[in-house]
Tab-separated table of C-alpha atoms and ligand atoms in Angstrom:
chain	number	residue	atom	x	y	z
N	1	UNK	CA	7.572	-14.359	-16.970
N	2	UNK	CA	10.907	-16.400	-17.658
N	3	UNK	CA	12.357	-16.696	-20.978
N	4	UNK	CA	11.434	-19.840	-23.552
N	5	UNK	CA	14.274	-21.549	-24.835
N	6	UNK	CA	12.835	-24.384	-25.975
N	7	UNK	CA	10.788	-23.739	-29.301
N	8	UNK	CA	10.972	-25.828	-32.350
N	9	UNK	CA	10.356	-25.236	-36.136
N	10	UNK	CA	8.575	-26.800	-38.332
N	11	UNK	CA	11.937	-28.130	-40.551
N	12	UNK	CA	11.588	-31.051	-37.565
N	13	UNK	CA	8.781	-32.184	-39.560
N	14	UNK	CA	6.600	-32.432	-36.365
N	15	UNK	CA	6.297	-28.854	-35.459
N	16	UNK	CA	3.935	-26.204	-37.401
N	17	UNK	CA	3.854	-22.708	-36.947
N	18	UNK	CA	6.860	-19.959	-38.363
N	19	UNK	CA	9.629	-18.763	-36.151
N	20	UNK	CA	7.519	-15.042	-36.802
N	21	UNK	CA	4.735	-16.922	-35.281
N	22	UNK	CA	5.923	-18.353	-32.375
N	23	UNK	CA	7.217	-14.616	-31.554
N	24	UNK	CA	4.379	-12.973	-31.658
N	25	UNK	CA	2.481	-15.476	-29.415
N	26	UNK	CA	5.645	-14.502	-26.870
N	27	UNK	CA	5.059	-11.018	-27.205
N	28	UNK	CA	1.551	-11.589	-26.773
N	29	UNK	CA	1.840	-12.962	-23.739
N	30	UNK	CA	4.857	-10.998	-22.399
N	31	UNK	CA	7.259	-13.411	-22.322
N	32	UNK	CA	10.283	-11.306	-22.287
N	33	UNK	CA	13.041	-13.263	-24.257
N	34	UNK	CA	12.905	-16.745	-26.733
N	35	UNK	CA	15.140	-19.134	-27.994
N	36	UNK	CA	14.802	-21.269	-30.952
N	37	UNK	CA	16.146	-24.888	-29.624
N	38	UNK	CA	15.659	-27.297	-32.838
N	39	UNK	CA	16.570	-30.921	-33.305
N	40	UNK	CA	19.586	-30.436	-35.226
N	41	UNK	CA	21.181	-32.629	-38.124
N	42	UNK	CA	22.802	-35.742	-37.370
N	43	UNK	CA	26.063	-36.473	-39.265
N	44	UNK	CA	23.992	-39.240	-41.436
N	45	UNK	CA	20.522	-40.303	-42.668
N	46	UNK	CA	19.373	-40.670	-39.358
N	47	UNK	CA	15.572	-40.729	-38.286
N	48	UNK	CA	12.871	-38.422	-39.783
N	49	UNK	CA	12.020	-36.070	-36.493
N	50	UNK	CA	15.137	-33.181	-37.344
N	51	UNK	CA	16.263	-30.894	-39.546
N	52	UNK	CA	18.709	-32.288	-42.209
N	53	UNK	CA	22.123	-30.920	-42.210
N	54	UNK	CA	21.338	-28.625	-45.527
N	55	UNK	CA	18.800	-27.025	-43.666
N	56	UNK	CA	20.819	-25.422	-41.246
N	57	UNK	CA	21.568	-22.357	-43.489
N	58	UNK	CA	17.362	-22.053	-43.681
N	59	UNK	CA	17.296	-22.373	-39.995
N	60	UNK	CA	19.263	-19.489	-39.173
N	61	UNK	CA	17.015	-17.257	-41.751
N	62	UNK	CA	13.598	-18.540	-40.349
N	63	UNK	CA	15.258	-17.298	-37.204
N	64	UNK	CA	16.537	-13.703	-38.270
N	65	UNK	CA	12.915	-13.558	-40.055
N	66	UNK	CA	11.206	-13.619	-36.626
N	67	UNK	CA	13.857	-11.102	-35.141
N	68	UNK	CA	13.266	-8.965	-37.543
N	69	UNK	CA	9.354	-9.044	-37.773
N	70	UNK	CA	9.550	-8.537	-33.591
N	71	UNK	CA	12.739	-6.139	-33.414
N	72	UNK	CA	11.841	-5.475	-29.573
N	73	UNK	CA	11.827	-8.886	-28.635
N	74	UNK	CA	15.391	-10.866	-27.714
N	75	UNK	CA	15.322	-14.200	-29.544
N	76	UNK	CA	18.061	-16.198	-29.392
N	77	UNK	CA	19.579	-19.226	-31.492
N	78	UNK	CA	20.040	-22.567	-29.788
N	79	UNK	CA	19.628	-26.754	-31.155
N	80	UNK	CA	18.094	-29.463	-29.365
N	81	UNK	CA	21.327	-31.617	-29.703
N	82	UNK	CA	21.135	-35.889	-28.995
N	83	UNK	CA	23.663	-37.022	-27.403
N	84	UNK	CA	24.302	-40.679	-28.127
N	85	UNK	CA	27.754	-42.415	-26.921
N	86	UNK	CA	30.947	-41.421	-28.982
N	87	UNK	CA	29.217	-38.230	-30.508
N	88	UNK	CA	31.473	-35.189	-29.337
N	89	UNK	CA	33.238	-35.033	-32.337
N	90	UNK	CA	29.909	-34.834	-34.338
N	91	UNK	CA	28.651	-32.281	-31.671
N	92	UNK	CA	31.800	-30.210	-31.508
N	93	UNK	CA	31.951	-29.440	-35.481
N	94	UNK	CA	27.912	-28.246	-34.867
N	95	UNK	CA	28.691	-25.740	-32.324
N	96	UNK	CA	31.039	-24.039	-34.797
N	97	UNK	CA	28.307	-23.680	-37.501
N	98	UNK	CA	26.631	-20.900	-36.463
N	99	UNK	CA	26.703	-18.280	-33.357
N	100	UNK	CA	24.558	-20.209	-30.720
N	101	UNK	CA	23.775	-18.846	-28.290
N	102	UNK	CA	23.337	-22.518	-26.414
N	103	UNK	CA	23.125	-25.744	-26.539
N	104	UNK	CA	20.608	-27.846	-25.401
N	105	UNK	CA	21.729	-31.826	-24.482
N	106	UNK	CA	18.833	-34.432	-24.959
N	107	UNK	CA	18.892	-38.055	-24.549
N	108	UNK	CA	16.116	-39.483	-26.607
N	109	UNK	CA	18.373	-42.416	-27.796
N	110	UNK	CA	19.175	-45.774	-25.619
N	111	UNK	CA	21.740	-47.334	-28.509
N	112	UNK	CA	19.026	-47.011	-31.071
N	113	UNK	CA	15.994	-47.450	-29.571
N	114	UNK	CA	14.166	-44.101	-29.503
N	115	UNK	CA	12.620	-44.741	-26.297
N	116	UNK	CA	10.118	-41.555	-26.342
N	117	UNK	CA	8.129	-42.085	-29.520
N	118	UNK	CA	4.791	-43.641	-28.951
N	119	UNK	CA	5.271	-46.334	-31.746
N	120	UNK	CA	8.142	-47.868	-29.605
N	121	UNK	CA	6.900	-47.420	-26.446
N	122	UNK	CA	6.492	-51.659	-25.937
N	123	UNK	CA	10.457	-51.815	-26.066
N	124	UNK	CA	10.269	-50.715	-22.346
N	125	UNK	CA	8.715	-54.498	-21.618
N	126	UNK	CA	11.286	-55.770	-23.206
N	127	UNK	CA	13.772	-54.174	-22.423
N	128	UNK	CA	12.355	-53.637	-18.649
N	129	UNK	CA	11.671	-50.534	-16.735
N	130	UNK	CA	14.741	-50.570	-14.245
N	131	UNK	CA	17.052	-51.522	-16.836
N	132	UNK	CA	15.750	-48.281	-19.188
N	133	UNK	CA	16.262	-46.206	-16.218
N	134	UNK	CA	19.849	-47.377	-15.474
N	135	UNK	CA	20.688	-46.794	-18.708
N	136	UNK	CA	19.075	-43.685	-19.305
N	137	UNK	CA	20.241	-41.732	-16.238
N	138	UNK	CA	24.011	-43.580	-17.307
N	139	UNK	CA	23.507	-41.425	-20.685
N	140	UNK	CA	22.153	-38.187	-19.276
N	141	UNK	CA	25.359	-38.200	-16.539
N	142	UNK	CA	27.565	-38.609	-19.689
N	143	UNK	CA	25.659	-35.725	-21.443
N	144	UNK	CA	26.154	-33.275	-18.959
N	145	UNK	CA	29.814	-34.345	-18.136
N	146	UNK	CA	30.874	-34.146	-21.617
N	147	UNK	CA	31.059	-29.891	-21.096
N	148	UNK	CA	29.224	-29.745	-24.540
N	149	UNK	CA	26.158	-28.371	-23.508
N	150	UNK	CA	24.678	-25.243	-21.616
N	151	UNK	CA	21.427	-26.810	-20.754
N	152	UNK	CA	20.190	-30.285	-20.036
N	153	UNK	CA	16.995	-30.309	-21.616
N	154	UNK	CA	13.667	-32.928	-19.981
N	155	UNK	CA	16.060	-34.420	-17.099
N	156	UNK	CA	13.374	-37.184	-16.174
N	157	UNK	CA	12.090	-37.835	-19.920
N	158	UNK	CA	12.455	-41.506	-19.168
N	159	UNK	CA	9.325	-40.968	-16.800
N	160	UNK	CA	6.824	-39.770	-20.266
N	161	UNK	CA	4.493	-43.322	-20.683
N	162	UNK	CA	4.530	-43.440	-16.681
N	163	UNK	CA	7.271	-46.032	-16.433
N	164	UNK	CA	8.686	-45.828	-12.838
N	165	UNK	CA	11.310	-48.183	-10.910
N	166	UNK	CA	9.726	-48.664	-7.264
N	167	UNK	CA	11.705	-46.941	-4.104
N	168	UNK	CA	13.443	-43.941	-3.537
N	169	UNK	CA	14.565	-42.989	-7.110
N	170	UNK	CA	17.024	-40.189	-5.625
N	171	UNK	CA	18.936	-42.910	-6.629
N	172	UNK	CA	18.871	-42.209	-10.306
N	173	UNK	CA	18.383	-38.304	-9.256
N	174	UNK	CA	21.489	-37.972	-7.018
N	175	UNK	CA	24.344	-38.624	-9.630
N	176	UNK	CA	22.630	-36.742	-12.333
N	177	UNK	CA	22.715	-33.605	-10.036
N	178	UNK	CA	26.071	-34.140	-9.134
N	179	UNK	CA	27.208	-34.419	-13.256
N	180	UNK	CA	25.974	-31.071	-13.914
N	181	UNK	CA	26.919	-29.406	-10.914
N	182	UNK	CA	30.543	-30.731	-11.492
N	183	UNK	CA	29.760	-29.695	-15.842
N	184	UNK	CA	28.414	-26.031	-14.599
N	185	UNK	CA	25.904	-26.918	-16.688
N	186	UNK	CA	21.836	-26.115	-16.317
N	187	UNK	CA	18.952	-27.674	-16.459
N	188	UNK	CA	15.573	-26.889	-17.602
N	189	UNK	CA	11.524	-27.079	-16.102
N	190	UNK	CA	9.889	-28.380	-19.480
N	191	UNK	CA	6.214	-28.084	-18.578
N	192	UNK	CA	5.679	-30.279	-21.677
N	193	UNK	CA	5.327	-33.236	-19.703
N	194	UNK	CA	2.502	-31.828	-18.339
N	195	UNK	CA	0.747	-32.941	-21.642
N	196	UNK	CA	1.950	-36.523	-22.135
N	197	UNK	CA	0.674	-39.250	-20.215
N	198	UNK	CA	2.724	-38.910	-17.586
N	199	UNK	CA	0.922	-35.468	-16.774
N	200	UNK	CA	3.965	-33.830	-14.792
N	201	UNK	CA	6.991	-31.479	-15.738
N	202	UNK	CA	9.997	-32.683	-15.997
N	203	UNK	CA	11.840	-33.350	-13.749
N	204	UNK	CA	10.138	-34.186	-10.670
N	205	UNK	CA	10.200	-32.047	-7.826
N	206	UNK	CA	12.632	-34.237	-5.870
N	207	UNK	CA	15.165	-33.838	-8.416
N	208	UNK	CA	14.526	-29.804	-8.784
N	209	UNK	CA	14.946	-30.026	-4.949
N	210	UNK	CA	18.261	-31.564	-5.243
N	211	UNK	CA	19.412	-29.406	-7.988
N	212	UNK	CA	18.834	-26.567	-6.264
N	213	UNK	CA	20.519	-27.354	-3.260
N	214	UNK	CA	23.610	-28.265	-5.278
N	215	UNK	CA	22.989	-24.635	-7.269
N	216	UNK	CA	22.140	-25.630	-10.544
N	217	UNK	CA	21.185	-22.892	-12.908
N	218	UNK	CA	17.664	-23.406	-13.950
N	219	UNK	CA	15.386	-22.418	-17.307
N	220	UNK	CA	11.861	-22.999	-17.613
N	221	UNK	CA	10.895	-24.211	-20.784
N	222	UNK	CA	7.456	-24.983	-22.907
N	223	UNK	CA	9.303	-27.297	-25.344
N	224	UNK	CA	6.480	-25.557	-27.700
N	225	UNK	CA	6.340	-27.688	-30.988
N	226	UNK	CA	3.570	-24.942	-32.560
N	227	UNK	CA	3.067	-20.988	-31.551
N	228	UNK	CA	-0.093	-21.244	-29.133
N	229	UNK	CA	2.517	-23.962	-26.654
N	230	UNK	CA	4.676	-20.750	-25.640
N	231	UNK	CA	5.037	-20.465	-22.115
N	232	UNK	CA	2.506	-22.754	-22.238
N	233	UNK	CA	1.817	-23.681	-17.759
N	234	UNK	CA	4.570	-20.704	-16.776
N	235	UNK	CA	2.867	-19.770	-13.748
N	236	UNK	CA	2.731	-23.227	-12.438
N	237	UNK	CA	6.555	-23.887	-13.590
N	238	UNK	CA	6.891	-20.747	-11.570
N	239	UNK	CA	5.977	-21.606	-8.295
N	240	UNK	CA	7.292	-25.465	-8.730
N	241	UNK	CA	10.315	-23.724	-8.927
N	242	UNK	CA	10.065	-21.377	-6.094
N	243	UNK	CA	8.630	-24.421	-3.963
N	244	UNK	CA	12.130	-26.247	-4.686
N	245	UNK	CA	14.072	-23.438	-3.669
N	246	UNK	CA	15.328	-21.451	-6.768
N	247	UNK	CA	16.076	-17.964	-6.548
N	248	UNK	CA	17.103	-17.179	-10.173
N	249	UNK	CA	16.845	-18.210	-13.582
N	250	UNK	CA	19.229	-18.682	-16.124
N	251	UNK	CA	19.486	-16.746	-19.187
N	252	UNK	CA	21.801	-16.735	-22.345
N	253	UNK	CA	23.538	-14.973	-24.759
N	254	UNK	CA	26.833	-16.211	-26.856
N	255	UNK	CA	26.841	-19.475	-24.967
N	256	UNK	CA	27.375	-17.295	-21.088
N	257	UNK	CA	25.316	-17.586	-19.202
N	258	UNK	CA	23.717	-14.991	-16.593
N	259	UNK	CA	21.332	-15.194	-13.849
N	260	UNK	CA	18.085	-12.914	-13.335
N	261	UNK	CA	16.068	-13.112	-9.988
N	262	UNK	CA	12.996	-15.034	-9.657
N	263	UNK	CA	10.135	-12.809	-8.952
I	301	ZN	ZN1	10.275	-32.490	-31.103
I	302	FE	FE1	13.439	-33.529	-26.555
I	303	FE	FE1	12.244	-30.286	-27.857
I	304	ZN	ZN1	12.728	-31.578	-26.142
């Protein structure tokens, strides 16, 4: 079983379930290692799907709570960070708050329209589908450049509602590959997606293909927002990413990163 980074806690105000809980559903299943990946704070009053910067001091406890409730299980500290243009120097005073062990990049944000939330979902006719794309896979290339993160979390997230340009989108796929191969920075299978309308992982298999021919460190990810989505479709993450020819998977500690064998 690979390791879950991507767990959230209910101080986003759209997760339930403790940190305690979400490791005993790990252990439960034998998933070997988990990492708490939050939405962090944003500098300012901001939307109401994160933490808020006070409650980063409670974040860190919730997290030494569940490491010390499941002393035989590694669980390690990450954020779920947004990156939005001229952020880094917002991003750079976060990863000094508190021993991460990584970082996870999102881009949920085109300017300020919050392009995954249901409620907003009609922007994409305005704003049309090619034009969301362009600009999202613009952001995500600038994420992973930027050297700030360790993992690129969803890389296809634009795809969630099942809006798609037509033709070959190795287009969009191509230069996203090639930003975090030139970063050294990894990506992750978020089976997630599985659950949304689109009803697939991210990213698609064409872009898994590419990123492992360009050796890009992989994670595989539930993105679990309560305890019973941990390691929630593993198996099938699994063999997508055997099928697109990984051989390892990344894990973390202190923001370095090693790799472990895929079995
Ligand atoms: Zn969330
Ligand atoms: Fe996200
Ligand atoms: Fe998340
Ligand atoms: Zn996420």
């Amino acid at each position: 079983m690979p390791a879950d980074y991507h767990l959230h806690t209910p101080l986003c105000k759209h997760a339930t379930g403790s940190p305690t809980e979400f490791a005993a559903q790990a252990v439960r299943l034998g998933v070997p290692e988990i990492g708490f990946s939050d939405h962090s704070p944003m500098p300012m009053e901001f939307d109401d799907w994160r933490m808020l910067d006070a409650e980063v001091p409670r974040y860190l406890e919730l997290v030494d709570e569940a490491r010390a409730a499941h002393p035989t299980l590694p669980i390690r500290l990450g954020l779920e960070v947004d990156w939005l243009e001229g952020g880094e120097v917002w991003i750079e005073s976060l990863s000094r708050r508190a021993p991460w062990d990584y970082l996870i990049g999102s881009v949920h944000y085109l300017g300020d329209w919050n392009f995954d939330h249901p409620d907003l979902v009609a922007r994409f006719s305005s704003y049309g589908v090619e034009e969301s794309w362009n600009r999202y896979w613009r952001l995500f290339g600038s994420a992973a450049k930027s050297g700030l993160f360790d993992i690129m979390a969803h890389p296809d997230l634009v795809k969630k509602f099942r809006h798609r340009p037509g033709g070959d989108l190795r287009r969009y796929y191509e230069p996203a590959v090639q930003a975090c191969a030139e970063a050294g920075v990894a990506i992750e299978i978020n089976t997630a997606g599985l659950f949304k309308p689109v009803a697939e992982m991210y990213p698609a298999p064409e872009f898994l293909k590419l990123a492992a021919e360009a050796g890009i460190p992989l994670t595989i990810n539930s993105d679990a927002h309560s305890p019973q989505e941990v390691g929630r479709a593993f198996p099938q993450a699994l063999e997508l990413a055997k099928e697109c020819g990984f051989t390892h998977l990344a894990r973390f500690q202190g923001r370095r990163r090693t790799a472990a064998p895929l079995e």
